[in-house]
PDB file of C-alpha atoms in Angstrom:
ATOM      1  CA  MET A   1     150.691 130.375  83.747  1.00  0.00           C
ATOM      2  CA  GLU A   2     150.957 126.814  82.461  1.00  0.00           C
ATOM      3  CA  LYS A   3     149.146 126.159  79.181  1.00  0.00           C
ATOM      4  CA  ILE A   4     146.088 123.925  79.320  1.00  0.00           C
ATOM      5  CA  VAL A   5     146.098 121.976  76.056  1.00  0.00           C
ATOM      6  CA  THR A   6     143.209 119.825  74.871  1.00  0.00           C
ATOM      7  CA  CYS A   7     143.572 116.478  73.129  1.00  0.00           C
ATOM      8  CA  CYS A   8     143.056 118.184  69.748  1.00  0.00           C
ATOM      9  CA  GLY A   9     145.763 120.758  70.417  1.00  0.00           C
ATOM     10  CA  CYS A  10     143.676 123.810  71.302  1.00  0.00           C
ATOM     11  CA  ILE A  11     145.057 125.854  74.188  1.00  0.00           C
ATOM     12  CA  CYS A  12     142.155 126.319  76.593  1.00  0.00           C
ATOM     13  CA  ASN A  13     143.496 129.227  78.590  1.00  0.00           C
ATOM     14  CA  GLU A  14     144.110 131.226  75.396  1.00  0.00           C
ATOM     15  CA  CYS A  15     140.474 130.816  74.337  1.00  0.00           C
ATOM     16  CA  PRO A  16     138.133 133.778  74.970  1.00  0.00           C
ATOM     17  CA  TYR A  17     135.499 131.348  76.301  1.00  0.00           C
ATOM     18  CA  TYR A  18     137.779 129.928  78.992  1.00  0.00           C
ATOM     19  CA  PRO A  19     136.934 129.574  81.868  1.00  0.00           C
ATOM     20  CA  LYS A  20     133.479 131.198  81.964  1.00  0.00           C
ATOM     21  CA  GLU A  21     131.692 129.378  79.147  1.00  0.00           C
ATOM     22  CA  CYS A  22     134.018 126.359  79.039  1.00  0.00           C
ATOM     23  CA  ALA A  23     136.324 124.920  81.710  1.00  0.00           C
ATOM     24  CA  GLY A  24     138.322 122.934  79.139  1.00  0.00           C
ATOM     25  CA  CYS A  25     137.721 119.533  77.568  1.00  0.00           C
ATOM     26  CA  GLN A  26     139.318 117.534  80.358  1.00  0.00           C
ATOM     27  CA  LYS A  27     137.017 119.152  82.939  1.00  0.00           C
ATOM     28  CA  VAL A  28     133.864 118.998  80.808  1.00  0.00           C
ATOM     29  CA  GLN A  29     134.744 115.530  79.443  1.00  0.00           C
ATOM     30  CA  GLY A  30     134.507 116.589  75.808  1.00  0.00           C
ATOM     31  CA  LYS A  31     131.165 118.346  76.239  1.00  0.00           C
ATOM     32  CA  PRO A  32     131.886 122.041  75.624  1.00  0.00           C
ATOM     33  CA  PHE A  33     129.123 124.617  75.426  1.00  0.00           C
ATOM     34  CA  TRP A  34     129.319 124.876  71.616  1.00  0.00           C
ATOM     35  CA  LEU A  35     127.837 121.398  71.151  1.00  0.00           C
ATOM     36  CA  GLU A  36     124.397 122.991  71.467  1.00  0.00           C
ATOM     37  CA  PHE A  37     125.107 124.548  68.048  1.00  0.00           C
ATOM     38  CA  THR A  38     126.247 121.291  66.393  1.00  0.00           C
ATOM     39  CA  GLY A  39     123.640 118.924  67.818  1.00  0.00           C
ATOM     40  CA  GLU A  40     126.320 116.519  69.064  1.00  0.00           C
ATOM     41  CA  LYS A  41     126.319 115.110  72.581  1.00  0.00           C
ATOM     42  CA  GLN A  42     130.115 114.985  72.833  1.00  0.00           C
ATOM     43  CA  CYS A  43     133.034 116.292  70.779  1.00  0.00           C
ATOM     44  CA  GLY A  44     133.979 113.618  68.243  1.00  0.00           C
ATOM     45  CA  ILE A  45     137.681 114.350  68.558  1.00  0.00           C
ATOM     46  CA  TYR A  46     137.585 113.959  72.340  1.00  0.00           C
ATOM     47  CA  ARG A  47     135.516 110.776  72.088  1.00  0.00           C
ATOM     48  CA  CYS A  48     137.890 109.202  69.551  1.00  0.00           C
ATOM     49  CA  CYS A  49     141.143 110.268  71.186  1.00  0.00           C
ATOM     50  CA  VAL A  50     140.476 110.093  74.916  1.00  0.00           C
ATOM     51  CA  GLU A  51     137.620 107.657  75.355  1.00  0.00           C
ATOM     52  CA  GLU A  52     138.080 105.178  72.524  1.00  0.00           C
ATOM     53  CA  LYS A  53     141.851 105.175  71.974  1.00  0.00           C
ATOM     54  CA  LYS A  54     142.866 106.213  75.506  1.00  0.00           C
ATOM     55  CA  LEU A  55     145.418 108.713  74.187  1.00  0.00           C
ATOM     56  CA  PRO A  56     146.482 111.987  75.836  1.00  0.00           C
ATOM     57  CA  HIS A  57     146.271 113.843  72.493  1.00  0.00           C
ATOM     58  CA  CYS A  58     145.810 113.229  68.767  1.00  0.00           C
ATOM     59  CA  GLY A  59     149.540 113.510  68.113  1.00  0.00           C
ATOM     60  CA  ARG A  60     149.933 110.017  69.560  1.00  0.00           C
ATOM     61  CA  CYS A  61     147.434 108.455  67.141  1.00  0.00           C
ATOM     62  CA  SER A  62     148.937 105.906  64.771  1.00  0.00           C
ATOM     63  CA  GLU A  63     146.187 106.655  62.232  1.00  0.00           C
ATOM     64  CA  LEU A  64     147.355 110.204  61.599  1.00  0.00           C
ATOM     65  CA  PRO A  65     149.653 110.565  58.607  1.00  0.00           C
ATOM     66  CA  LEU A  66     153.146 111.739  59.386  1.00  0.00           C
ATOM     67  CA  GLN A  67     153.936 115.182  58.116  1.00  0.00           C
ATOM     68  CA  PRO A  68     157.237 115.839  56.301  1.00  0.00           C
ATOM     69  CA  VAL A  69     159.707 117.833  58.370  1.00  0.00           C
TER      70      VAL A  69
END
């Protein structure tokens, strides 16, 4: 099975909540079930990466510091 990876790097289909409680960030548009516990309306990482910066994942963000290899 192909891995479903979110913009933050989590692998949806390896999560115990997928697909019953959460269909994955792309499908739920950054509004996973756990937001009810944080009080947020949308995941901040999803909002920043996908909606504001229009990036496929955080690894493409120029604001992240490069890690030494």
